[in-house]
Every structure is written in C-alpha cells, then in structure tokens.
Amino acid sequence: MLLNLKNNLLLWIAIINMVNIMENSKYSSKSREKIWIPLIAIAVISLLVLFAGCLDNEIDDIIPDEELSPEAVINLPKKSFDQYENIEFEIQNTGDTQLTFSRVFDVDYYNEDAEEWESVELDLVWPMDMIFLNPGESFTQSFNPADNFVDEVKGGEYRINKQITCVETDEVLELEKNFWIEISDESE
C-alpha cells in the first residue's frame, strides 16, 4: 500500500510538471490538445493502481474461526486397572488446530449410593509448563491410584477430566474418559 502511494505521488508530480511545461511553452493550441491525452491516461492508470492496491491487503490462507474444528480425545490402553497399576492415558489432538494445556487433570469416582460423581483428591505435584499439540500429535500422562490418591482407593468406576484450549480460538474443550479400578489384596 505504501509503495502504491509513493508511485502515485511520483506520477502526479510528473503530471503537474508536464502541465506547467505545457502552459509555459509556446505550443500551438493543437499540440496542447494532444498532450492532454497522455496526461489523462497517466492519471487514470495511477488511480487504478491506487485502488487495486487498496482492494486486497488480506492474507488468503487464514481460516475463519467458524471453520476451525478443535477436537481431542483421551485414550486409555484398557478399560480396567488394578489399584497398584500405573494408569497411562494419552491426550490426542484429532482436530485441525493447535491445542494447549497444562499437566493438571482431575479424577472423579462414581458413588453408586449417591448416584453422583465425587472428586478424588490427588497427591501430585504439577510442573507449571504448557504443552502444545499440533494436529495428529499426542501427549501421555500417568498416575498410580495407590500412590497418588490421598484417600483409600475404592473399587468402581472413575473418570479422568482434562481441560484443553484451542490456540486459535481460545475455545476450551472438556475431555473425559471413564475407566474401572479393581481392588486386589496386595501389590504384585
């Protein structure tokens, strides 16, 4: 845009100089009429260049927010785990946007008597870093119920909860994955 303005300014200066030369010279009236034709052509071309430069200064490959589809899933290697077993879960970016999240996650226990989910207090230290996942990438985290649950491990249904944010739109995704813990007598 700035280059177009500079070029147009130079063209207009040239036109003004040509008009001044024409008025100060001893051209015949017929040659004065003929000199206006190139001046008008130059003026029209410079206006076209100016307006063409103003029409499209947008980047073509930007995807509108409504066309972005941030998606992610939590994958577990199996559905049931022993209370002493390390539970590794994978966060996989299945969408077409970059995702970001911290290492923090929650675990809930389904209380069948109360018919509601109860938060499980975890004894974990969370590094304060941010993970970035490009489309198709994954990240693995783990915990051990016997080592990381503050209270006694109960057998039953649990779920992992994780918040993930789309970098482009700041949309927050709430991921959940259910699993079971079976109680055994001793560590293997």
mmCIF file of C-alpha atoms in Angstrom:
data_model
loop_
_atom_site.group_PDB
_atom_site.id
_atom_site.type_symbol
_atom_site.label_atom_id
_atom_site.label_comp_id
_atom_site.label_asym_id
_atom_site.label_seq_id
_atom_site.Cartn_x
_atom_site.Cartn_y
_atom_site.Cartn_z
ATOM 1 C CA MET A 1 0.000 0.000 0.000
ATOM 2 C CA LEU A 2 2.781 2.439 0.924
ATOM 3 C CA LEU A 3 4.621 1.591 -2.288
ATOM 4 C CA ASN A 4 1.464 2.291 -4.315
ATOM 5 C CA LEU A 5 1.026 5.691 -2.650
ATOM 6 C CA LYS A 6 4.658 6.575 -3.352
ATOM 7 C CA ASN A 7 4.320 5.576 -7.028
ATOM 8 C CA ASN A 8 1.085 7.548 -7.380
ATOM 9 C CA LEU A 9 2.663 10.598 -5.797
ATOM 10 C CA LEU A 10 5.529 10.427 -8.299
ATOM 11 C CA LEU A 11 3.044 10.088 -11.181
ATOM 12 C CA TRP A 12 1.080 13.119 -10.024
ATOM 13 C CA ILE A 13 4.269 15.169 -9.698
ATOM 14 C CA ALA A 14 5.167 14.185 -13.266
ATOM 15 C CA ILE A 15 1.688 15.215 -14.467
ATOM 16 C CA ILE A 16 1.895 18.582 -12.715
ATOM 17 C CA ASN A 17 5.337 19.205 -14.212
ATOM 18 C CA MET A 18 4.043 18.335 -17.689
ATOM 19 C CA VAL A 19 1.116 20.744 -17.251
ATOM 20 C CA ASN A 20 3.473 23.509 -16.107
ATOM 21 C CA ILE A 21 5.794 22.889 -19.044
ATOM 22 C CA MET A 22 2.843 22.902 -21.423
ATOM 23 C CA GLU A 23 1.453 26.177 -20.082
ATOM 24 C CA ASN A 24 4.834 27.894 -20.101
ATOM 25 C CA SER A 25 5.854 26.710 -23.543
ATOM 26 C CA LYS A 26 4.891 28.107 -26.883
ATOM 27 C CA TYR A 27 2.971 25.051 -28.090
ATOM 28 C CA SER A 28 0.282 25.582 -30.631
ATOM 29 C CA SER A 29 -3.282 25.005 -29.472
ATOM 30 C CA LYS A 30 -3.473 21.715 -31.442
ATOM 31 C CA SER A 31 -0.343 20.306 -29.774
ATOM 32 C CA ARG A 32 -1.725 21.384 -26.375
ATOM 33 C CA GLU A 33 -4.885 19.349 -27.031
ATOM 34 C CA LYS A 34 -2.831 16.295 -27.959
ATOM 35 C CA ILE A 35 -0.703 16.488 -24.801
ATOM 36 C CA TRP A 36 -3.816 16.158 -22.569
ATOM 37 C CA ILE A 37 -4.483 12.632 -23.883
ATOM 38 C CA PRO A 38 -1.355 11.063 -22.286
ATOM 39 C CA LEU A 39 -1.885 13.134 -19.129
ATOM 40 C CA ILE A 40 -5.412 11.778 -18.705
ATOM 41 C CA ALA A 41 -4.198 8.237 -19.434
ATOM 42 C CA ILE A 42 -1.474 8.565 -16.788
ATOM 43 C CA ALA A 43 -3.999 9.908 -14.265
ATOM 44 C CA VAL A 44 -6.442 7.041 -14.926
ATOM 45 C CA ILE A 45 -3.703 4.406 -14.683
ATOM 46 C CA SER A 46 -2.392 5.871 -11.413
ATOM 47 C CA LEU A 47 -5.898 5.838 -9.914
ATOM 48 C CA LEU A 48 -6.363 2.218 -10.987
ATOM 49 C CA VAL A 49 -3.045 1.268 -9.385
ATOM 50 C CA LEU A 50 -4.019 3.101 -6.186
ATOM 51 C CA PHE A 51 -7.427 1.425 -5.911
ATOM 52 C CA ALA A 52 -6.074 -2.000 -6.848
ATOM 53 C CA GLY A 53 -3.583 -1.723 -4.000
ATOM 54 C CA CYS A 54 -6.345 -0.789 -1.560
ATOM 55 C CA LEU A 55 -8.689 -3.617 -2.541
ATOM 56 C CA ASP A 56 -6.944 -6.669 -1.140
ATOM 57 C CA ASN A 57 -4.498 -6.465 1.725
ATOM 58 C CA GLU A 58 -5.789 -9.632 3.441
ATOM 59 C CA ILE A 59 -3.912 -12.899 3.819
ATOM 60 C CA ASP A 60 -5.746 -15.548 1.804
ATOM 61 C CA ASP A 61 -4.888 -18.610 3.866
ATOM 62 C CA ILE A 62 -6.477 -17.511 7.156
ATOM 63 C CA ILE A 63 -9.267 -19.914 8.132
ATOM 64 C CA PRO A 64 -12.287 -18.192 9.710
ATOM 65 C CA ASP A 65 -12.920 -19.229 13.333
ATOM 66 C CA GLU A 66 -16.209 -20.922 12.457
ATOM 67 C CA GLU A 67 -14.381 -23.277 10.059
ATOM 68 C CA LEU A 68 -11.826 -24.424 12.661
ATOM 69 C CA SER A 69 -12.642 -27.670 14.416
ATOM 70 C CA PRO A 70 -10.639 -28.193 17.585
ATOM 71 C CA GLU A 71 -11.057 -31.795 18.692
ATOM 72 C CA ALA A 72 -9.217 -34.066 21.109
ATOM 73 C CA VAL A 73 -9.724 -37.366 22.906
ATOM 74 C CA ILE A 74 -8.301 -39.189 25.897
ATOM 75 C CA ASN A 75 -7.183 -42.729 25.087
ATOM 76 C CA LEU A 76 -6.570 -45.480 27.632
ATOM 77 C CA PRO A 77 -4.853 -48.793 26.797
ATOM 78 C CA LYS A 78 -7.657 -50.712 28.547
ATOM 79 C CA LYS A 79 -10.852 -50.116 30.492
ATOM 80 C CA SER A 80 -9.983 -51.732 33.838
ATOM 81 C CA PHE A 81 -6.916 -51.307 36.059
ATOM 82 C CA ASP A 82 -5.615 -52.706 39.324
ATOM 83 C CA GLN A 83 -5.304 -50.225 42.208
ATOM 84 C CA TYR A 84 -1.495 -50.605 42.198
ATOM 85 C CA GLU A 85 -1.139 -50.285 38.444
ATOM 86 C CA ASN A 86 0.199 -47.185 36.702
ATOM 87 C CA ILE A 87 -2.576 -45.727 34.576
ATOM 88 C CA GLU A 88 -1.190 -44.087 31.460
ATOM 89 C CA PHE A 89 -3.543 -42.004 29.381
ATOM 90 C CA GLU A 90 -2.904 -40.278 26.093
ATOM 91 C CA ILE A 91 -4.317 -36.914 25.013
ATOM 92 C CA GLN A 92 -4.586 -36.957 21.224
ATOM 93 C CA ASN A 93 -5.272 -33.933 19.012
ATOM 94 C CA THR A 94 -7.784 -35.215 16.444
ATOM 95 C CA GLY A 95 -8.760 -31.792 15.072
ATOM 96 C CA ASP A 96 -7.193 -29.332 12.652
ATOM 97 C CA THR A 97 -5.980 -26.725 15.156
ATOM 98 C CA GLN A 98 -3.146 -26.426 17.633
ATOM 99 C CA LEU A 99 -4.147 -27.224 21.227
ATOM 100 C CA THR A 100 -2.547 -26.235 24.518
ATOM 101 C CA PHE A 101 -2.958 -27.424 28.098
ATOM 102 C CA SER A 102 -1.179 -27.830 31.406
ATOM 103 C CA ARG A 103 -0.354 -31.145 33.038
ATOM 104 C CA VAL A 104 -3.180 -30.718 35.575
ATOM 105 C CA PHE A 105 -6.045 -33.230 35.423
ATOM 106 C CA ASP A 106 -8.820 -34.358 37.766
ATOM 107 C CA VAL A 107 -10.077 -37.806 38.675
ATOM 108 C CA ASP A 108 -13.666 -38.441 39.797
ATOM 109 C CA TYR A 109 -15.173 -41.506 41.473
ATOM 110 C CA TYR A 110 -18.775 -42.544 40.740
ATOM 111 C CA ASN A 111 -20.571 -43.055 44.058
ATOM 112 C CA GLU A 112 -23.319 -45.551 43.218
ATOM 113 C CA ASP A 113 -25.143 -44.973 46.527
ATOM 114 C CA ALA A 114 -25.436 -41.215 45.958
ATOM 115 C CA GLU A 115 -25.623 -41.656 42.160
ATOM 116 C CA GLU A 116 -23.160 -38.821 41.550
ATOM 117 C CA TRP A 117 -19.527 -38.165 40.695
ATOM 118 C CA GLU A 118 -17.215 -37.238 43.570
ATOM 119 C CA SER A 119 -13.852 -35.560 43.113
ATOM 120 C CA VAL A 120 -10.819 -37.630 44.141
ATOM 121 C CA GLU A 121 -8.067 -35.676 45.877
ATOM 122 C CA LEU A 122 -4.729 -36.380 44.216
ATOM 123 C CA ASP A 123 -1.301 -36.253 45.828
ATOM 124 C CA LEU A 124 0.569 -34.977 42.776
ATOM 125 C CA VAL A 125 2.915 -32.082 42.098
ATOM 126 C CA TRP A 126 2.178 -30.382 38.788
ATOM 127 C CA PRO A 127 5.023 -28.825 36.786
ATOM 128 C CA MET A 128 3.888 -25.387 35.643
ATOM 129 C CA ASP A 129 4.548 -25.774 31.940
ATOM 130 C CA MET A 130 2.271 -25.656 28.927
ATOM 131 C CA ILE A 131 2.020 -28.462 26.401
ATOM 132 C CA PHE A 132 1.293 -27.630 22.736
ATOM 133 C CA LEU A 133 -0.163 -30.302 20.454
ATOM 134 C CA ASN A 134 -0.301 -29.864 16.697
ATOM 135 C CA PRO A 135 -2.961 -31.763 14.716
ATOM 136 C CA GLY A 136 -2.316 -35.509 14.911
ATOM 137 C CA GLU A 137 0.110 -35.300 17.839
ATOM 138 C CA SER A 138 -0.405 -36.854 21.275
ATOM 139 C CA PHE A 139 0.903 -36.482 24.826
ATOM 140 C CA THR A 140 0.990 -39.139 27.567
ATOM 141 C CA GLN A 141 0.456 -38.685 31.303
ATOM 142 C CA SER A 142 0.195 -41.217 34.115
ATOM 143 C CA PHE A 143 -0.747 -41.733 37.742
ATOM 144 C CA ASN A 144 -0.917 -44.608 40.197
ATOM 145 C CA PRO A 145 -4.110 -44.828 42.304
ATOM 146 C CA ALA A 146 -2.391 -46.476 45.297
ATOM 147 C CA ASP A 147 0.384 -43.865 45.297
ATOM 148 C CA ASN A 148 -1.476 -40.750 44.146
ATOM 149 C CA PHE A 149 -4.966 -40.938 45.726
ATOM 150 C CA VAL A 150 -4.971 -39.132 49.089
ATOM 151 C CA ASP A 151 -7.802 -41.313 50.432
ATOM 152 C CA GLU A 152 -8.113 -45.084 50.222
ATOM 153 C CA VAL A 153 -8.702 -46.430 46.720
ATOM 154 C CA LYS A 154 -12.217 -47.798 46.219
ATOM 155 C CA GLY A 155 -13.178 -50.281 43.557
ATOM 156 C CA GLY A 156 -15.552 -48.961 40.937
ATOM 157 C CA GLU A 157 -15.949 -46.540 38.081
ATOM 158 C CA TYR A 158 -13.691 -43.499 37.737
ATOM 159 C CA ARG A 159 -13.128 -40.831 35.119
ATOM 160 C CA ILE A 160 -10.283 -38.579 34.082
ATOM 161 C CA ASN A 161 -11.184 -34.921 33.406
ATOM 162 C CA LYS A 162 -8.890 -32.659 31.412
ATOM 163 C CA GLN A 163 -9.271 -29.113 30.073
ATOM 164 C CA ILE A 164 -7.662 -28.251 26.752
ATOM 165 C CA THR A 165 -7.651 -24.910 24.932
ATOM 166 C CA CYS A 166 -7.637 -24.239 21.188
ATOM 167 C CA VAL A 167 -4.770 -21.832 20.463
ATOM 168 C CA GLU A 168 -6.502 -20.098 17.519
ATOM 169 C CA THR A 169 -9.939 -19.526 19.100
ATOM 170 C CA ASP A 170 -9.365 -19.832 22.879
ATOM 171 C CA GLU A 171 -12.223 -22.362 22.931
ATOM 172 C CA VAL A 172 -11.964 -24.647 25.974
ATOM 173 C CA LEU A 173 -12.597 -28.364 25.497
ATOM 174 C CA GLU A 174 -13.621 -30.526 28.465
ATOM 175 C CA LEU A 175 -12.327 -34.061 27.926
ATOM 176 C CA GLU A 176 -13.492 -37.077 29.932
ATOM 177 C CA LYS A 177 -12.583 -40.748 29.878
ATOM 178 C CA ASN A 178 -14.150 -43.407 32.114
ATOM 179 C CA PHE A 179 -12.297 -46.436 33.492
ATOM 180 C CA TRP A 180 -12.614 -49.014 36.283
ATOM 181 C CA ILE A 181 -10.367 -49.802 39.233
ATOM 182 C CA GLU A 182 -10.400 -53.302 40.676
ATOM 183 C CA ILE A 183 -9.247 -53.839 44.234
ATOM 184 C CA SER A 184 -6.674 -56.560 44.837
ATOM 185 C CA ASP A 185 -5.235 -57.683 48.165
ATOM 186 C CA GLU A 186 -1.572 -56.885 47.578
ATOM 187 C CA SER A 187 0.784 -55.220 45.177
ATOM 188 C CA GLU A 188 2.203 -57.567 42.560
#
